[in-house]
Amino acid sequence: MNKPKKPRGTATKDVDGAPVKAAQVVDIESRLTHDHHQPLKLWLRMLSCTVLIETEIRTRLRNEFGITLPRFDLMAQLERHPEGLRMGELSKRMMVTGGNVTGIAEQLVQEKLVVRVPDANDGRAYSVKLTAAGRHAFSRMAAAHEEWITELLGGVSSKDKGKLIELLSQIKQHLNEPRLDGRDQADHA
């Protein structure tokens, strides 16, 4: 098998001057140059890590359990709400369109992992909730998922994980603050 050739002009160090390993994956972050500013470097580093972890989790869920990440995510939401959730609420929680949630739920209904139940407050609507088989299957998947995440983040000390959580919480809080730019001015008028 031929090794891919190193593109001309490729440095042997990353943008922060750290040595680049021969087997390193070219990813979103590889677009960076020394001219990029720190916030952009941070954003692309976070995005690269997220994409790498998500890709690995998708592969493992498919290989180990024959399930997609969106189906796993829907089951995770229902596991947290044993009384069931309406489709609109699932859509909001999963940050996907209602049509996507309906399609995912339908697959899980056909597999008898989820069941539709009439909404007690609105006879025209229904909720979905995990079946006993769905709870059992999700329990197995969730345990494996937690082990995989622990493994994938194993290169970071517990202390540093705590620092990262704290720093990312600061970013999240800042992002959730009302902004006074053009997109939110109507809300503050």
mmCIF file with all atom_site columns, C-alpha atoms in Angstrom:
data_model
loop_
_atom_site.group_PDB
_atom_site.id
_atom_site.type_symbol
_atom_site.label_atom_id
_atom_site.label_alt_id
_atom_site.label_comp_id
_atom_site.label_asym_id
_atom_site.label_entity_id
_atom_site.label_seq_id
_atom_site.pdbx_PDB_ins_code
_atom_site.Cartn_x
_atom_site.Cartn_y
_atom_site.Cartn_z
_atom_site.occupancy
_atom_site.B_iso_or_equiv
_atom_site.pdbx_formal_charge
_atom_site.auth_seq_id
_atom_site.auth_comp_id
_atom_site.auth_asym_id
_atom_site.auth_atom_id
_atom_site.pdbx_PDB_model_num
ATOM 1   C CA . MET A 1 1   ? 0.000   0.000  0.000  1.00 0.00 ? 1   MET A CA 1
ATOM 2   C CA . ASN A 1 2   ? 1.403   3.391  -0.982 1.00 0.00 ? 2   ASN A CA 1
ATOM 3   C CA . LYS A 1 3   ? 1.826   6.006  1.697  1.00 0.00 ? 3   LYS A CA 1
ATOM 4   C CA . PRO A 1 4   ? 0.152   9.311  0.927  1.00 0.00 ? 4   PRO A CA 1
ATOM 5   C CA . LYS A 1 5   ? 2.723   11.888 -0.087 1.00 0.00 ? 5   LYS A CA 1
ATOM 6   C CA . LYS A 1 6   ? 3.266   14.838 2.164  1.00 0.00 ? 6   LYS A CA 1
ATOM 7   C CA . PRO A 1 7   ? 1.936   17.956 0.421  1.00 0.00 ? 7   PRO A CA 1
ATOM 8   C CA . ARG A 1 8   ? 4.576   20.514 -0.511 1.00 0.00 ? 8   ARG A CA 1
ATOM 9   C CA . GLY A 1 9   ? 5.003   23.245 2.032  1.00 0.00 ? 9   GLY A CA 1
ATOM 10  C CA . THR A 1 10  ? 3.551   21.175 4.889  1.00 0.00 ? 10  THR A CA 1
ATOM 11  C CA . ALA A 1 11  ? 5.296   22.052 8.127  1.00 0.00 ? 11  ALA A CA 1
ATOM 12  C CA . THR A 1 12  ? 6.475   19.448 10.591 1.00 0.00 ? 12  THR A CA 1
ATOM 13  C CA . LYS A 1 13  ? 5.081   21.569 13.423 1.00 0.00 ? 13  LYS A CA 1
ATOM 14  C CA . ASP A 1 14  ? 1.520   22.700 14.095 1.00 0.00 ? 14  ASP A CA 1
ATOM 15  C CA . VAL A 1 15  ? 0.473   26.344 14.406 1.00 0.00 ? 15  VAL A CA 1
ATOM 16  C CA . ASP A 1 16  ? 1.501   26.392 18.054 1.00 0.00 ? 16  ASP A CA 1
ATOM 17  C CA . GLY A 1 17  ? 4.940   25.013 17.256 1.00 0.00 ? 17  GLY A CA 1
ATOM 18  C CA . ALA A 1 18  ? 4.217   21.504 18.582 1.00 0.00 ? 18  ALA A CA 1
ATOM 19  C CA . PRO A 1 19  ? 5.673   18.614 16.579 1.00 0.00 ? 19  PRO A CA 1
ATOM 20  C CA . VAL A 1 20  ? 3.227   16.964 14.202 1.00 0.00 ? 20  VAL A CA 1
ATOM 21  C CA . LYS A 1 21  ? 3.140   13.175 14.332 1.00 0.00 ? 21  LYS A CA 1
ATOM 22  C CA . ALA A 1 22  ? 3.384   11.353 11.007 1.00 0.00 ? 22  ALA A CA 1
ATOM 23  C CA . ALA A 1 23  ? 0.046   9.598  11.566 1.00 0.00 ? 23  ALA A CA 1
ATOM 24  C CA . GLN A 1 24  ? -1.834  12.797 12.453 1.00 0.00 ? 24  GLN A CA 1
ATOM 25  C CA . VAL A 1 25  ? -5.186  13.177 10.770 1.00 0.00 ? 25  VAL A CA 1
ATOM 26  C CA . VAL A 1 26  ? -5.783  16.144 8.519  1.00 0.00 ? 26  VAL A CA 1
ATOM 27  C CA . ASP A 1 27  ? -8.862  17.836 9.921  1.00 0.00 ? 27  ASP A CA 1
ATOM 28  C CA . ILE A 1 28  ? -10.607 21.181 10.249 1.00 0.00 ? 28  ILE A CA 1
ATOM 29  C CA . GLU A 1 29  ? -7.828  22.492 12.440 1.00 0.00 ? 29  GLU A CA 1
ATOM 30  C CA . SER A 1 30  ? -5.208  21.800 9.754  1.00 0.00 ? 30  SER A CA 1
ATOM 31  C CA . ARG A 1 31  ? -6.488  24.929 7.935  1.00 0.00 ? 31  ARG A CA 1
ATOM 32  C CA . LEU A 1 32  ? -4.837  27.126 10.547 1.00 0.00 ? 32  LEU A CA 1
ATOM 33  C CA . THR A 1 33  ? -1.724  29.169 9.942  1.00 0.00 ? 33  THR A CA 1
ATOM 34  C CA . HIS A 1 34  ? 0.477   31.176 12.287 1.00 0.00 ? 34  HIS A CA 1
ATOM 35  C CA . ASP A 1 35  ? -1.449  34.269 11.155 1.00 0.00 ? 35  ASP A CA 1
ATOM 36  C CA . HIS A 1 36  ? -4.739  33.110 12.643 1.00 0.00 ? 36  HIS A CA 1
ATOM 37  C CA . HIS A 1 37  ? -5.794  34.711 15.901 1.00 0.00 ? 37  HIS A CA 1
ATOM 38  C CA . GLN A 1 38  ? -6.154  32.817 19.172 1.00 0.00 ? 38  GLN A CA 1
ATOM 39  C CA . PRO A 1 39  ? -9.995  32.767 19.262 1.00 0.00 ? 39  PRO A CA 1
ATOM 40  C CA . LEU A 1 40  ? -10.090 31.144 15.817 1.00 0.00 ? 40  LEU A CA 1
ATOM 41  C CA . LYS A 1 41  ? -7.432  28.621 16.836 1.00 0.00 ? 41  LYS A CA 1
ATOM 42  C CA . LEU A 1 42  ? -9.443  27.763 19.951 1.00 0.00 ? 42  LEU A CA 1
ATOM 43  C CA . TRP A 1 43  ? -12.696 27.407 17.980 1.00 0.00 ? 43  TRP A CA 1
ATOM 44  C CA . LEU A 1 44  ? -11.133 25.111 15.392 1.00 0.00 ? 44  LEU A CA 1
ATOM 45  C CA . ARG A 1 45  ? -9.362  23.060 18.079 1.00 0.00 ? 45  ARG A CA 1
ATOM 46  C CA . MET A 1 46  ? -12.679 22.529 19.926 1.00 0.00 ? 46  MET A CA 1
ATOM 47  C CA . LEU A 1 47  ? -14.462 21.716 16.674 1.00 0.00 ? 47  LEU A CA 1
ATOM 48  C CA . SER A 1 48  ? -11.751 19.251 15.613 1.00 0.00 ? 48  SER A CA 1
ATOM 49  C CA . CYS A 1 49  ? -11.928 17.418 18.940 1.00 0.00 ? 49  CYS A CA 1
ATOM 50  C CA . THR A 1 50  ? -15.732 17.308 18.794 1.00 0.00 ? 50  THR A CA 1
ATOM 51  C CA . VAL A 1 51  ? -15.748 15.938 15.247 1.00 0.00 ? 51  VAL A CA 1
ATOM 52  C CA . LEU A 1 52  ? -13.115 13.288 16.055 1.00 0.00 ? 52  LEU A CA 1
ATOM 53  C CA . ILE A 1 53  ? -14.979 12.092 19.158 1.00 0.00 ? 53  ILE A CA 1
ATOM 54  C CA . GLU A 1 54  ? -18.389 12.165 17.454 1.00 0.00 ? 54  GLU A CA 1
ATOM 55  C CA . THR A 1 55  ? -17.080 10.214 14.456 1.00 0.00 ? 55  THR A CA 1
ATOM 56  C CA . GLU A 1 56  ? -15.648 7.535  16.732 1.00 0.00 ? 56  GLU A CA 1
ATOM 57  C CA . ILE A 1 57  ? -18.854 7.300  18.786 1.00 0.00 ? 57  ILE A CA 1
ATOM 58  C CA . ARG A 1 58  ? -20.972 7.022  15.612 1.00 0.00 ? 58  ARG A CA 1
ATOM 59  C CA . THR A 1 59  ? -18.765 4.183  14.369 1.00 0.00 ? 59  THR A CA 1
ATOM 60  C CA . ARG A 1 60  ? -18.846 2.319  17.672 1.00 0.00 ? 60  ARG A CA 1
ATOM 61  C CA . LEU A 1 61  ? -22.624 2.662  18.074 1.00 0.00 ? 61  LEU A CA 1
ATOM 62  C CA . ARG A 1 62  ? -23.142 1.340  14.539 1.00 0.00 ? 62  ARG A CA 1
ATOM 63  C CA . ASN A 1 63  ? -20.652 -1.528 14.940 1.00 0.00 ? 63  ASN A CA 1
ATOM 64  C CA . GLU A 1 64  ? -21.589 -2.600 18.474 1.00 0.00 ? 64  GLU A CA 1
ATOM 65  C CA . PHE A 1 65  ? -25.337 -1.974 18.516 1.00 0.00 ? 65  PHE A CA 1
ATOM 66  C CA . GLY A 1 66  ? -26.442 -1.385 14.925 1.00 0.00 ? 66  GLY A CA 1
ATOM 67  C CA . ILE A 1 67  ? -27.833 2.041  15.855 1.00 0.00 ? 67  ILE A CA 1
ATOM 68  C CA . THR A 1 68  ? -27.219 5.569  14.662 1.00 0.00 ? 68  THR A CA 1
ATOM 69  C CA . LEU A 1 69  ? -26.189 8.457  16.898 1.00 0.00 ? 69  LEU A CA 1
ATOM 70  C CA . PRO A 1 70  ? -29.482 10.344 16.322 1.00 0.00 ? 70  PRO A CA 1
ATOM 71  C CA . ARG A 1 71  ? -31.473 7.266  17.384 1.00 0.00 ? 71  ARG A CA 1
ATOM 72  C CA . PHE A 1 72  ? -29.245 6.896  20.463 1.00 0.00 ? 72  PHE A CA 1
ATOM 73  C CA . ASP A 1 73  ? -29.756 10.600 21.258 1.00 0.00 ? 73  ASP A CA 1
ATOM 74  C CA . LEU A 1 74  ? -33.538 10.299 20.983 1.00 0.00 ? 74  LEU A CA 1
ATOM 75  C CA . MET A 1 75  ? -33.524 7.287  23.288 1.00 0.00 ? 75  MET A CA 1
ATOM 76  C CA . ALA A 1 76  ? -31.313 9.232  25.743 1.00 0.00 ? 76  ALA A CA 1
ATOM 77  C CA . GLN A 1 77  ? -33.886 12.030 25.875 1.00 0.00 ? 77  GLN A CA 1
ATOM 78  C CA . LEU A 1 78  ? -36.689 9.532  26.497 1.00 0.00 ? 78  LEU A CA 1
ATOM 79  C CA . GLU A 1 79  ? -34.659 7.739  29.176 1.00 0.00 ? 79  GLU A CA 1
ATOM 80  C CA . ARG A 1 80  ? -34.491 11.043 31.081 1.00 0.00 ? 80  ARG A CA 1
ATOM 81  C CA . HIS A 1 81  ? -38.280 11.432 30.734 1.00 0.00 ? 81  HIS A CA 1
ATOM 82  C CA . PRO A 1 82  ? -39.947 8.068  31.409 1.00 0.00 ? 82  PRO A CA 1
ATOM 83  C CA . GLU A 1 83  ? -43.397 9.686  31.107 1.00 0.00 ? 83  GLU A CA 1
ATOM 84  C CA . GLY A 1 84  ? -42.591 10.387 27.455 1.00 0.00 ? 84  GLY A CA 1
ATOM 85  C CA . LEU A 1 85  ? -42.082 13.515 25.382 1.00 0.00 ? 85  LEU A CA 1
ATOM 86  C CA . ARG A 1 86  ? -44.089 15.125 22.622 1.00 0.00 ? 86  ARG A CA 1
ATOM 87  C CA . MET A 1 87  ? -42.442 15.330 19.216 1.00 0.00 ? 87  MET A CA 1
ATOM 88  C CA . GLY A 1 88  ? -42.038 19.117 19.404 1.00 0.00 ? 88  GLY A CA 1
ATOM 89  C CA . GLU A 1 89  ? -40.245 18.849 22.730 1.00 0.00 ? 89  GLU A CA 1
ATOM 90  C CA . LEU A 1 90  ? -37.949 16.126 21.367 1.00 0.00 ? 90  LEU A CA 1
ATOM 91  C CA . SER A 1 91  ? -37.199 18.297 18.347 1.00 0.00 ? 91  SER A CA 1
ATOM 92  C CA . LYS A 1 92  ? -36.260 21.234 20.572 1.00 0.00 ? 92  LYS A CA 1
ATOM 93  C CA . ARG A 1 93  ? -34.125 19.138 22.905 1.00 0.00 ? 93  ARG A CA 1
ATOM 94  C CA . MET A 1 94  ? -32.299 17.410 20.045 1.00 0.00 ? 94  MET A CA 1
ATOM 95  C CA . MET A 1 95  ? -31.995 20.641 18.029 1.00 0.00 ? 95  MET A CA 1
ATOM 96  C CA . VAL A 1 96  ? -33.284 19.003 14.841 1.00 0.00 ? 96  VAL A CA 1
ATOM 97  C CA . THR A 1 97  ? -36.386 19.508 12.727 1.00 0.00 ? 97  THR A CA 1
ATOM 98  C CA . GLY A 1 98  ? -39.689 17.899 13.610 1.00 0.00 ? 98  GLY A CA 1
ATOM 99  C CA . GLY A 1 99  ? -39.546 15.821 10.440 1.00 0.00 ? 99  GLY A CA 1
ATOM 100 C CA . ASN A 1 100 ? -36.209 14.347 11.448 1.00 0.00 ? 100 ASN A CA 1
ATOM 101 C CA . VAL A 1 101 ? -37.497 13.469 14.921 1.00 0.00 ? 101 VAL A CA 1
ATOM 102 C CA . THR A 1 102 ? -40.622 11.871 13.462 1.00 0.00 ? 102 THR A CA 1
ATOM 103 C CA . GLY A 1 103 ? -38.528 9.706  11.120 1.00 0.00 ? 103 GLY A CA 1
ATOM 104 C CA . ILE A 1 104 ? -36.184 8.612  13.892 1.00 0.00 ? 104 ILE A CA 1
ATOM 105 C CA . ALA A 1 105 ? -39.076 7.879  16.257 1.00 0.00 ? 105 ALA A CA 1
ATOM 106 C CA . GLU A 1 106 ? -40.866 5.874  13.572 1.00 0.00 ? 106 GLU A CA 1
ATOM 107 C CA . GLN A 1 107 ? -37.807 3.642  13.115 1.00 0.00 ? 107 GLN A CA 1
ATOM 108 C CA . LEU A 1 108 ? -37.647 3.045  16.860 1.00 0.00 ? 108 LEU A CA 1
ATOM 109 C CA . VAL A 1 109 ? -41.406 2.295  17.000 1.00 0.00 ? 109 VAL A CA 1
ATOM 110 C CA . GLN A 1 110 ? -40.965 -0.310 14.254 1.00 0.00 ? 110 GLN A CA 1
ATOM 111 C CA . GLU A 1 111 ? -38.144 -1.887 16.283 1.00 0.00 ? 111 GLU A CA 1
ATOM 112 C CA . LYS A 1 112 ? -40.410 -1.890 19.371 1.00 0.00 ? 112 LYS A CA 1
ATOM 113 C CA . LEU A 1 113 ? -37.936 0.243  21.335 1.00 0.00 ? 113 LEU A CA 1
ATOM 114 C CA . VAL A 1 114 ? -40.338 3.203  21.522 1.00 0.00 ? 114 VAL A CA 1
ATOM 115 C CA . VAL A 1 115 ? -44.125 3.385  21.736 1.00 0.00 ? 115 VAL A CA 1
ATOM 116 C CA . ARG A 1 116 ? -46.572 6.197  20.928 1.00 0.00 ? 116 ARG A CA 1
ATOM 117 C CA . VAL A 1 117 ? -48.964 7.179  23.706 1.00 0.00 ? 117 VAL A CA 1
ATOM 118 C CA . PRO A 1 118 ? -51.888 9.637  23.477 1.00 0.00 ? 118 PRO A CA 1
ATOM 119 C CA . ASP A 1 119 ? -51.143 12.956 25.135 1.00 0.00 ? 119 ASP A CA 1
ATOM 120 C CA . ALA A 1 120 ? -53.296 13.269 28.262 1.00 0.00 ? 120 ALA A CA 1
ATOM 121 C CA . ASN A 1 121 ? -53.729 17.033 27.760 1.00 0.00 ? 121 ASN A CA 1
ATOM 122 C CA . ASP A 1 122 ? -54.369 17.079 24.000 1.00 0.00 ? 122 ASP A CA 1
ATOM 123 C CA . GLY A 1 123 ? -56.252 14.256 22.320 1.00 0.00 ? 123 GLY A CA 1
ATOM 124 C CA . ARG A 1 124 ? -54.869 15.261 18.897 1.00 0.00 ? 124 ARG A CA 1
ATOM 125 C CA . ALA A 1 125 ? -51.251 14.883 19.990 1.00 0.00 ? 125 ALA A CA 1
ATOM 126 C CA . TYR A 1 126 ? -49.150 12.026 21.211 1.00 0.00 ? 126 TYR A CA 1
ATOM 127 C CA . SER A 1 127 ? -45.942 11.453 23.086 1.00 0.00 ? 127 SER A CA 1
ATOM 128 C CA . VAL A 1 128 ? -43.339 8.780  22.623 1.00 0.00 ? 128 VAL A CA 1
ATOM 129 C CA . LYS A 1 129 ? -41.647 6.849  25.370 1.00 0.00 ? 129 LYS A CA 1
ATOM 130 C CA . LEU A 1 130 ? -39.277 3.931  25.712 1.00 0.00 ? 130 LEU A CA 1
ATOM 131 C CA . THR A 1 131 ? -40.679 0.439  25.927 1.00 0.00 ? 131 THR A CA 1
ATOM 132 C CA . ALA A 1 132 ? -39.240 -2.036 28.439 1.00 0.00 ? 132 ALA A CA 1
ATOM 133 C CA . ALA A 1 133 ? -37.102 -3.434 25.585 1.00 0.00 ? 133 ALA A CA 1
ATOM 134 C CA . GLY A 1 134 ? -36.038 0.129  24.721 1.00 0.00 ? 134 GLY A CA 1
ATOM 135 C CA . ARG A 1 135 ? -35.018 0.859  28.313 1.00 0.00 ? 135 ARG A CA 1
ATOM 136 C CA . HIS A 1 136 ? -33.015 -2.365 28.465 1.00 0.00 ? 136 HIS A CA 1
ATOM 137 C CA . ALA A 1 137 ? -31.304 -1.729 25.099 1.00 0.00 ? 137 ALA A CA 1
ATOM 138 C CA . PHE A 1 138 ? -30.549 1.889  25.997 1.00 0.00 ? 138 PHE A CA 1
ATOM 139 C CA . SER A 1 139 ? -29.107 0.874  29.368 1.00 0.00 ? 139 SER A CA 1
ATOM 140 C CA . ARG A 1 140 ? -26.577 -1.383 27.635 1.00 0.00 ? 140 ARG A CA 1
ATOM 141 C CA . MET A 1 141 ? -25.723 1.260  25.036 1.00 0.00 ? 141 MET A CA 1
ATOM 142 C CA . ALA A 1 142 ? -25.393 4.054  27.623 1.00 0.00 ? 142 ALA A CA 1
ATOM 143 C CA . ALA A 1 143 ? -22.960 1.997  29.720 1.00 0.00 ? 143 ALA A CA 1
ATOM 144 C CA . ALA A 1 144 ? -20.799 1.318  26.656 1.00 0.00 ? 144 ALA A CA 1
ATOM 145 C CA . HIS A 1 145 ? -21.085 4.966  25.551 1.00 0.00 ? 145 HIS A CA 1
ATOM 146 C CA . GLU A 1 146 ? -19.821 6.185  28.935 1.00 0.00 ? 146 GLU A CA 1
ATOM 147 C CA . GLU A 1 147 ? -16.869 3.776  28.774 1.00 0.00 ? 147 GLU A CA 1
ATOM 148 C CA . TRP A 1 148 ? -16.009 5.001  25.264 1.00 0.00 ? 148 TRP A CA 1
ATOM 149 C CA . ILE A 1 149 ? -16.104 8.647  26.303 1.00 0.00 ? 149 ILE A CA 1
ATOM 150 C CA . THR A 1 150 ? -13.930 7.866  29.326 1.00 0.00 ? 150 THR A CA 1
ATOM 151 C CA . GLU A 1 151 ? -11.463 6.083  27.040 1.00 0.00 ? 151 GLU A CA 1
ATOM 152 C CA . LEU A 1 152 ? -11.438 8.830  24.407 1.00 0.00 ? 152 LEU A CA 1
ATOM 153 C CA . LEU A 1 153 ? -10.829 11.535 27.025 1.00 0.00 ? 153 LEU A CA 1
ATOM 154 C CA . GLY A 1 154 ? -8.339  9.370  28.933 1.00 0.00 ? 154 GLY A CA 1
ATOM 155 C CA . GLY A 1 155 ? -5.357  11.441 27.797 1.00 0.00 ? 155 GLY A CA 1
ATOM 156 C CA . VAL A 1 156 ? -6.517  14.343 29.974 1.00 0.00 ? 156 VAL A CA 1
ATOM 157 C CA . SER A 1 157 ? -6.074  14.304 33.750 1.00 0.00 ? 157 SER A CA 1
ATOM 158 C CA . SER A 1 158 ? -9.093  14.569 36.020 1.00 0.00 ? 158 SER A CA 1
ATOM 159 C CA . LYS A 1 159 ? -7.873  17.960 37.230 1.00 0.00 ? 159 LYS A CA 1
ATOM 160 C CA . ASP A 1 160 ? -7.547  19.256 33.657 1.00 0.00 ? 160 ASP A CA 1
ATOM 161 C CA . LYS A 1 161 ? -10.982 17.893 32.759 1.00 0.00 ? 161 LYS A CA 1
ATOM 162 C CA . GLY A 1 162 ? -12.378 19.954 35.639 1.00 0.00 ? 162 GLY A CA 1
ATOM 163 C CA . LYS A 1 163 ? -10.589 23.043 34.317 1.00 0.00 ? 163 LYS A CA 1
ATOM 164 C CA . LEU A 1 164 ? -11.895 22.417 30.809 1.00 0.00 ? 164 LEU A CA 1
ATOM 165 C CA . ILE A 1 165 ? -15.453 22.036 32.100 1.00 0.00 ? 165 ILE A CA 1
ATOM 166 C CA . GLU A 1 166 ? -15.117 25.312 33.980 1.00 0.00 ? 166 GLU A CA 1
ATOM 167 C CA . LEU A 1 167 ? -13.654 27.165 30.984 1.00 0.00 ? 167 LEU A CA 1
ATOM 168 C CA . LEU A 1 168 ? -16.235 25.799 28.562 1.00 0.00 ? 168 LEU A CA 1
ATOM 169 C CA . SER A 1 169 ? -18.966 26.765 31.049 1.00 0.00 ? 169 SER A CA 1
ATOM 170 C CA . GLN A 1 170 ? -17.676 30.337 30.866 1.00 0.00 ? 170 GLN A CA 1
ATOM 171 C CA . ILE A 1 171 ? -17.867 30.258 27.069 1.00 0.00 ? 171 ILE A CA 1
ATOM 172 C CA . LYS A 1 172 ? -21.378 28.791 27.178 1.00 0.00 ? 172 LYS A CA 1
ATOM 173 C CA . GLN A 1 173 ? -22.541 31.412 29.678 1.00 0.00 ? 173 GLN A CA 1
ATOM 174 C CA . HIS A 1 174 ? -21.130 34.185 27.492 1.00 0.00 ? 174 HIS A CA 1
ATOM 175 C CA . LEU A 1 175 ? -22.827 32.742 24.406 1.00 0.00 ? 175 LEU A CA 1
ATOM 176 C CA . ASN A 1 176 ? -26.182 32.561 26.215 1.00 0.00 ? 176 ASN A CA 1
ATOM 177 C CA . GLU A 1 177 ? -26.045 36.196 27.320 1.00 0.00 ? 177 GLU A CA 1
ATOM 178 C CA . PRO A 1 178 ? -28.352 38.532 25.369 1.00 0.00 ? 178 PRO A CA 1
ATOM 179 C CA . ARG A 1 179 ? -26.434 40.298 22.626 1.00 0.00 ? 179 ARG A CA 1
ATOM 180 C CA . LEU A 1 180 ? -27.109 43.819 21.540 1.00 0.00 ? 180 LEU A CA 1
ATOM 181 C CA . ASP A 1 181 ? -26.025 43.292 17.937 1.00 0.00 ? 181 ASP A CA 1
ATOM 182 C CA . GLY A 1 182 ? -28.393 43.469 14.971 1.00 0.00 ? 182 GLY A CA 1
ATOM 183 C CA . ARG A 1 183 ? -29.926 40.038 15.623 1.00 0.00 ? 183 ARG A CA 1
ATOM 184 C CA . ASP A 1 184 ? -31.219 40.843 19.100 1.00 0.00 ? 184 ASP A CA 1
ATOM 185 C CA . GLN A 1 185 ? -31.931 44.578 18.874 1.00 0.00 ? 185 GLN A CA 1
ATOM 186 C CA . ALA A 1 186 ? -35.594 43.960 18.041 1.00 0.00 ? 186 ALA A CA 1
ATOM 187 C CA . ASP A 1 187 ? -35.915 42.054 21.318 1.00 0.00 ? 187 ASP A CA 1
ATOM 188 C CA . HIS A 1 188 ? -34.528 45.003 23.275 1.00 0.00 ? 188 HIS A CA 1
ATOM 189 C CA . ALA A 1 189 ? -36.360 47.834 21.493 1.00 0.00 ? 189 ALA A CA 1
#
